[in-house]
């Protein structure tokens, strides 16, 4: 018979692995720095449900990295020539990040949406740090516009950042996203 301590320890270990960055690996071994620019297409390496969640198995876009369900869009107007697209409610992407200095940050995000886009938010280790971020109508899926989301409080250290797609707009999507640039 297992001792209560062993059961408790096992349960705690399980919970601990759910909230730490240990389940995924930084893209190409490089932890994203904050302040800094995080390419949306450089989410962590790992399986579906650990590094990302996508609502359909197919990658509807470009064959940019290892086989994935995430929809990567090749676009000449984007930083690094790629972004993510075909975003749907419930999807998320995880990024291992290191915040170099605690404080208040702004996040600059190039987005595109034909008709009004949807809403997403950003979590650090499971905690909502951004509140809702709304993607505006940029006139066309081919037109990226910068949005700035201010007053995001971050703590120094290594964190698992998650970008979580909350609701779709009139566009039937959240929006195309090129990168997340954190500035202090
Ligand atoms: Ca997909
Ligand atoms: Ca990009």
PDB file of C-alpha atoms and ligand atoms in Angstrom:
ATOM      1  CA  UNK A   1       0.000   0.000   0.000  1.00  0.00           C
ATOM      2  CA  UNK A   2       1.307   3.459  -0.883  1.00  0.00           C
ATOM      3  CA  UNK A   3       1.907   5.779   2.016  1.00  0.00           C
ATOM      4  CA  UNK A   4      -0.125   8.997   2.070  1.00  0.00           C
ATOM      5  CA  UNK A   5       3.151  10.906   1.766  1.00  0.00           C
ATOM      6  CA  UNK A   6       4.067   9.149  -1.461  1.00  0.00           C
ATOM      7  CA  UNK A   7       0.624   9.798  -2.913  1.00  0.00           C
ATOM      8  CA  UNK A   8       0.841  13.458  -1.914  1.00  0.00           C
ATOM      9  CA  UNK A   9       4.336  13.750  -3.390  1.00  0.00           C
ATOM     10  CA  UNK A  10       3.214  12.151  -6.661  1.00  0.00           C
ATOM     11  CA  UNK A  11       0.224  14.500  -6.877  1.00  0.00           C
ATOM     12  CA  UNK A  12       2.430  17.510  -6.159  1.00  0.00           C
ATOM     13  CA  UNK A  13       4.979  16.474  -8.804  1.00  0.00           C
ATOM     14  CA  UNK A  14       2.186  16.157 -11.337  1.00  0.00           C
ATOM     15  CA  UNK A  15       0.839  19.634 -10.532  1.00  0.00           C
ATOM     16  CA  UNK A  16       4.365  21.100 -10.562  1.00  0.00           C
ATOM     17  CA  UNK A  17       5.076  19.776 -14.056  1.00  0.00           C
ATOM     18  CA  UNK A  18       1.816  21.326 -15.292  1.00  0.00           C
ATOM     19  CA  UNK A  19       2.875  24.853 -14.426  1.00  0.00           C
ATOM     20  CA  UNK A  20       6.611  24.984 -15.104  1.00  0.00           C
ATOM     21  CA  UNK A  21       8.414  25.533 -18.377  1.00  0.00           C
ATOM     22  CA  UNK A  22       9.897  22.023 -18.226  1.00  0.00           C
ATOM     23  CA  UNK A  23       7.465  20.331 -20.620  1.00  0.00           C
ATOM     24  CA  UNK A  24       8.573  22.244 -23.680  1.00  0.00           C
ATOM     25  CA  UNK A  25      11.899  23.317 -25.121  1.00  0.00           C
ATOM     26  CA  UNK A  26      12.688  26.793 -26.395  1.00  0.00           C
ATOM     27  CA  UNK A  27      12.650  27.024 -30.185  1.00  0.00           C
ATOM     28  CA  UNK A  28      16.131  26.068 -31.457  1.00  0.00           C
ATOM     29  CA  UNK A  29      17.379  26.067 -27.847  1.00  0.00           C
ATOM     30  CA  UNK A  30      17.139  29.840 -27.460  1.00  0.00           C
ATOM     31  CA  UNK A  31      15.086  31.265 -24.596  1.00  0.00           C
ATOM     32  CA  UNK A  32      13.303  34.446 -25.676  1.00  0.00           C
ATOM     33  CA  UNK A  33      14.495  37.547 -23.810  1.00  0.00           C
ATOM     34  CA  UNK A  34      12.192  40.221 -22.422  1.00  0.00           C
ATOM     35  CA  UNK A  35      12.687  43.072 -23.179  1.00  0.00           C
ATOM     36  CA  UNK A  36      12.930  41.839 -26.756  1.00  0.00           C
ATOM     37  CA  UNK A  37      11.085  40.637 -29.825  1.00  0.00           C
ATOM     38  CA  UNK A  38       9.446  37.222 -29.870  1.00  0.00           C
ATOM     39  CA  UNK A  39       8.448  35.939 -33.306  1.00  0.00           C
ATOM     40  CA  UNK A  40       4.953  34.433 -33.088  1.00  0.00           C
ATOM     41  CA  UNK A  41       6.179  31.561 -35.301  1.00  0.00           C
ATOM     42  CA  UNK A  42       8.912  30.693 -32.751  1.00  0.00           C
ATOM     43  CA  UNK A  43       6.763  29.019 -30.105  1.00  0.00           C
ATOM     44  CA  UNK A  44       8.414  26.231 -28.123  1.00  0.00           C
ATOM     45  CA  UNK A  45       9.327  22.838 -29.513  1.00  0.00           C
ATOM     46  CA  UNK A  46       7.112  20.039 -28.235  1.00  0.00           C
ATOM     47  CA  UNK A  47       4.004  18.040 -28.877  1.00  0.00           C
ATOM     48  CA  UNK A  48       0.466  19.346 -29.294  1.00  0.00           C
ATOM     49  CA  UNK A  49      -1.089  20.077 -25.886  1.00  0.00           C
ATOM     50  CA  UNK A  50       2.328  20.822 -24.342  1.00  0.00           C
ATOM     51  CA  UNK A  51       3.842  23.443 -26.681  1.00  0.00           C
ATOM     52  CA  UNK A  52       0.582  24.418 -28.393  1.00  0.00           C
ATOM     53  CA  UNK A  53      -3.052  23.615 -28.893  1.00  0.00           C
ATOM     54  CA  UNK A  54      -4.565  23.903 -32.350  1.00  0.00           C
ATOM     55  CA  UNK A  55      -8.139  23.069 -33.301  1.00  0.00           C
ATOM     56  CA  UNK A  56      -7.318  21.221 -36.526  1.00  0.00           C
ATOM     57  CA  UNK A  57      -4.485  18.825 -37.330  1.00  0.00           C
ATOM     58  CA  UNK A  58      -3.526  20.434 -40.603  1.00  0.00           C
ATOM     59  CA  UNK A  59      -0.999  23.253 -40.907  1.00  0.00           C
ATOM     60  CA  UNK A  60      -2.903  25.424 -43.393  1.00  0.00           C
ATOM     61  CA  UNK A  61       0.089  27.572 -44.166  1.00  0.00           C
ATOM     62  CA  UNK A  62       3.813  27.297 -44.772  1.00  0.00           C
ATOM     63  CA  UNK A  63       6.112  24.351 -44.141  1.00  0.00           C
ATOM     64  CA  UNK A  64       8.431  26.529 -42.025  1.00  0.00           C
ATOM     65  CA  UNK A  65       9.371  24.274 -39.091  1.00  0.00           C
ATOM     66  CA  UNK A  66       8.937  20.638 -37.975  1.00  0.00           C
ATOM     67  CA  UNK A  67       5.585  19.035 -38.683  1.00  0.00           C
ATOM     68  CA  UNK A  68       2.983  20.898 -36.681  1.00  0.00           C
ATOM     69  CA  UNK A  69      -0.734  21.511 -36.456  1.00  0.00           C
ATOM     70  CA  UNK A  70      -0.112  25.231 -35.979  1.00  0.00           C
ATOM     71  CA  UNK A  71      -0.965  27.344 -39.023  1.00  0.00           C
ATOM     72  CA  UNK A  72       2.126  29.282 -40.071  1.00  0.00           C
ATOM     73  CA  UNK A  73       1.718  32.014 -42.631  1.00  0.00           C
ATOM     74  CA  UNK A  74       4.509  32.941 -45.025  1.00  0.00           C
ATOM     75  CA  UNK A  75       4.252  36.648 -45.721  1.00  0.00           C
ATOM     76  CA  UNK A  76       6.808  39.062 -47.152  1.00  0.00           C
ATOM     77  CA  UNK A  77       5.570  41.966 -45.007  1.00  0.00           C
ATOM     78  CA  UNK A  78       6.258  40.120 -41.735  1.00  0.00           C
ATOM     79  CA  UNK A  79       9.344  40.093 -39.570  1.00  0.00           C
ATOM     80  CA  UNK A  80      11.260  36.863 -40.314  1.00  0.00           C
ATOM     81  CA  UNK A  81       8.992  36.390 -43.369  1.00  0.00           C
ATOM     82  CA  UNK A  82       6.397  34.486 -41.346  1.00  0.00           C
ATOM     83  CA  UNK A  83       3.655  34.836 -38.781  1.00  0.00           C
ATOM     84  CA  UNK A  84       0.776  32.778 -37.520  1.00  0.00           C
ATOM     85  CA  UNK A  85      -2.625  32.796 -39.169  1.00  0.00           C
ATOM     86  CA  UNK A  86      -5.980  30.989 -39.293  1.00  0.00           C
ATOM     87  CA  UNK A  87      -6.246  31.562 -35.535  1.00  0.00           C
ATOM     88  CA  UNK A  88      -9.302  30.122 -33.800  1.00  0.00           C
ATOM     89  CA  UNK A  89     -10.929  30.308 -30.379  1.00  0.00           C
ATOM     90  CA  UNK A  90      -9.333  27.964 -27.842  1.00  0.00           C
ATOM     91  CA  UNK A  91      -5.963  27.710 -29.564  1.00  0.00           C
ATOM     92  CA  UNK A  92      -2.779  28.603 -27.684  1.00  0.00           C
ATOM     93  CA  UNK A  93       0.983  28.746 -28.147  1.00  0.00           C
ATOM     94  CA  UNK A  94       3.681  28.447 -25.461  1.00  0.00           C
ATOM     95  CA  UNK A  95       7.005  30.292 -25.386  1.00  0.00           C
ATOM     96  CA  UNK A  96       9.803  29.899 -22.835  1.00  0.00           C
ATOM     97  CA  UNK A  97      10.863  33.429 -21.938  1.00  0.00           C
ATOM     98  CA  UNK A  98      13.272  35.110 -19.556  1.00  0.00           C
ATOM     99  CA  UNK A  99      12.256  38.460 -18.126  1.00  0.00           C
ATOM    100  CA  UNK A 100      15.538  40.248 -17.439  1.00  0.00           C
ATOM    101  CA  UNK A 101      14.050  42.982 -15.263  1.00  0.00           C
ATOM    102  CA  UNK A 102      10.788  43.174 -13.304  1.00  0.00           C
ATOM    103  CA  UNK A 103       8.527  46.057 -14.230  1.00  0.00           C
ATOM    104  CA  UNK A 104       5.819  47.410 -16.472  1.00  0.00           C
ATOM    105  CA  UNK A 105       6.085  46.587 -20.152  1.00  0.00           C
ATOM    106  CA  UNK A 106       4.317  47.530 -23.363  1.00  0.00           C
ATOM    107  CA  UNK A 107       3.775  44.880 -26.006  1.00  0.00           C
ATOM    108  CA  UNK A 108       3.901  45.967 -29.646  1.00  0.00           C
ATOM    109  CA  UNK A 109       2.187  43.479 -31.945  1.00  0.00           C
ATOM    110  CA  UNK A 110       1.765  43.630 -35.739  1.00  0.00           C
ATOM    111  CA  UNK A 111      -1.620  42.117 -36.606  1.00  0.00           C
ATOM    112  CA  UNK A 112      -3.801  41.763 -39.696  1.00  0.00           C
ATOM    113  CA  UNK A 113      -7.514  41.151 -40.000  1.00  0.00           C
ATOM    114  CA  UNK A 114     -10.146  41.657 -42.666  1.00  0.00           C
ATOM    115  CA  UNK A 115     -13.194  42.850 -40.660  1.00  0.00           C
ATOM    116  CA  UNK A 116     -12.987  43.163 -36.887  1.00  0.00           C
ATOM    117  CA  UNK A 117     -10.679  40.595 -35.333  1.00  0.00           C
ATOM    118  CA  UNK A 118     -11.017  38.673 -32.105  1.00  0.00           C
ATOM    119  CA  UNK A 119      -9.582  38.759 -28.612  1.00  0.00           C
ATOM    120  CA  UNK A 120      -6.571  37.027 -27.098  1.00  0.00           C
ATOM    121  CA  UNK A 121      -4.550  37.334 -23.885  1.00  0.00           C
ATOM    122  CA  UNK A 122      -1.100  36.483 -22.584  1.00  0.00           C
ATOM    123  CA  UNK A 123      -0.336  34.383 -19.513  1.00  0.00           C
ATOM    124  CA  UNK A 124       2.902  33.834 -17.590  1.00  0.00           C
ATOM    125  CA  UNK A 125       3.002  30.498 -15.720  1.00  0.00           C
ATOM    126  CA  UNK A 126      -0.778  30.300 -15.920  1.00  0.00           C
ATOM    127  CA  UNK A 127      -1.471  33.849 -14.727  1.00  0.00           C
ATOM    128  CA  UNK A 128      -3.164  36.380 -17.027  1.00  0.00           C
ATOM    129  CA  UNK A 129      -0.724  39.312 -17.310  1.00  0.00           C
ATOM    130  CA  UNK A 130      -2.237  41.224 -20.221  1.00  0.00           C
ATOM    131  CA  UNK A 131      -6.011  41.157 -19.930  1.00  0.00           C
ATOM    132  CA  UNK A 132      -7.923  41.120 -23.229  1.00  0.00           C
ATOM    133  CA  UNK A 133      -6.103  42.275 -26.379  1.00  0.00           C
ATOM    134  CA  UNK A 134      -8.390  43.032 -29.315  1.00  0.00           C
ATOM    135  CA  UNK A 135      -7.333  42.746 -32.948  1.00  0.00           C
ATOM    136  CA  UNK A 136      -8.783  45.639 -34.984  1.00  0.00           C
ATOM    137  CA  UNK A 137      -9.947  45.602 -38.599  1.00  0.00           C
ATOM    138  CA  UNK A 138      -6.767  46.424 -40.544  1.00  0.00           C
ATOM    139  CA  UNK A 139      -8.641  46.547 -43.867  1.00  0.00           C
ATOM    140  CA  UNK A 140      -7.117  43.372 -45.283  1.00  0.00           C
ATOM    141  CA  UNK A 141      -5.410  40.109 -44.297  1.00  0.00           C
ATOM    142  CA  UNK A 142      -2.440  41.478 -46.272  1.00  0.00           C
ATOM    143  CA  UNK A 143      -2.156  44.647 -44.159  1.00  0.00           C
ATOM    144  CA  UNK A 144      -0.262  44.401 -40.877  1.00  0.00           C
ATOM    145  CA  UNK A 145      -0.827  47.211 -38.378  1.00  0.00           C
ATOM    146  CA  UNK A 146       0.939  47.728 -35.065  1.00  0.00           C
ATOM    147  CA  UNK A 147      -1.108  47.564 -31.911  1.00  0.00           C
ATOM    148  CA  UNK A 148       0.383  48.517 -28.532  1.00  0.00           C
ATOM    149  CA  UNK A 149      -0.847  46.956 -25.306  1.00  0.00           C
ATOM    150  CA  UNK A 150       0.429  48.851 -22.249  1.00  0.00           C
ATOM    151  CA  UNK A 151       0.946  48.301 -18.515  1.00  0.00           C
ATOM    152  CA  UNK A 152       1.817  44.609 -18.512  1.00  0.00           C
ATOM    153  CA  UNK A 153       3.455  43.811 -15.171  1.00  0.00           C
ATOM    154  CA  UNK A 154       6.151  41.146 -15.405  1.00  0.00           C
ATOM    155  CA  UNK A 155       8.386  39.512 -12.818  1.00  0.00           C
ATOM    156  CA  UNK A 156      12.066  38.822 -13.419  1.00  0.00           C
ATOM    157  CA  UNK A 157      12.876  35.181 -14.182  1.00  0.00           C
ATOM    158  CA  UNK A 158      12.207  32.327 -16.586  1.00  0.00           C
ATOM    159  CA  UNK A 159       8.524  31.809 -17.335  1.00  0.00           C
ATOM    160  CA  UNK A 160       6.296  29.844 -19.650  1.00  0.00           C
ATOM    161  CA  UNK A 161       4.405  32.454 -21.638  1.00  0.00           C
ATOM    162  CA  UNK A 162       1.169  31.383 -23.280  1.00  0.00           C
ATOM    163  CA  UNK A 163      -0.722  33.286 -25.957  1.00  0.00           C
ATOM    164  CA  UNK A 164      -4.339  32.190 -25.682  1.00  0.00           C
ATOM    165  CA  UNK A 165      -7.002  32.811 -28.323  1.00  0.00           C
ATOM    166  CA  UNK A 166     -10.227  33.740 -26.510  1.00  0.00           C
ATOM    167  CA  UNK A 167     -12.904  34.724 -29.009  1.00  0.00           C
ATOM    168  CA  UNK A 168     -13.388  35.290 -32.696  1.00  0.00           C
ATOM    169  CA  UNK A 169     -14.462  38.589 -34.245  1.00  0.00           C
ATOM    170  CA  UNK A 170     -16.513  39.371 -37.346  1.00  0.00           C
ATOM    171  CA  UNK A 171     -13.537  37.989 -39.275  1.00  0.00           C
ATOM    172  CA  UNK A 172     -14.347  34.476 -37.886  1.00  0.00           C
ATOM    173  CA  UNK A 173     -10.808  34.430 -36.548  1.00  0.00           C
ATOM    174  CA  UNK A 174      -8.692  36.175 -33.919  1.00  0.00           C
ATOM    175  CA  UNK A 175      -6.171  37.638 -36.343  1.00  0.00           C
ATOM    176  CA  UNK A 176      -2.840  37.132 -38.071  1.00  0.00           C
ATOM    177  CA  UNK A 177       0.046  37.813 -35.680  1.00  0.00           C
ATOM    178  CA  UNK A 178       3.652  38.550 -36.686  1.00  0.00           C
ATOM    179  CA  UNK A 179       5.486  39.027 -33.362  1.00  0.00           C
ATOM    180  CA  UNK A 180       5.316  40.237 -29.746  1.00  0.00           C
ATOM    181  CA  UNK A 181       7.807  42.997 -28.942  1.00  0.00           C
ATOM    182  CA  UNK A 182       8.170  43.696 -25.217  1.00  0.00           C
ATOM    183  CA  UNK A 183       9.524  47.143 -24.336  1.00  0.00           C
ATOM    184  CA  UNK A 184       9.983  48.611 -20.878  1.00  0.00           C
TER     185      UNK A 184
HETATM  186 CA1  LIG B   1      -4.127  23.884 -37.764  1.00  0.00          CA
HETATM  187 CA1  LIG B   2       7.154  36.875 -37.564  1.00  0.00          CA
END
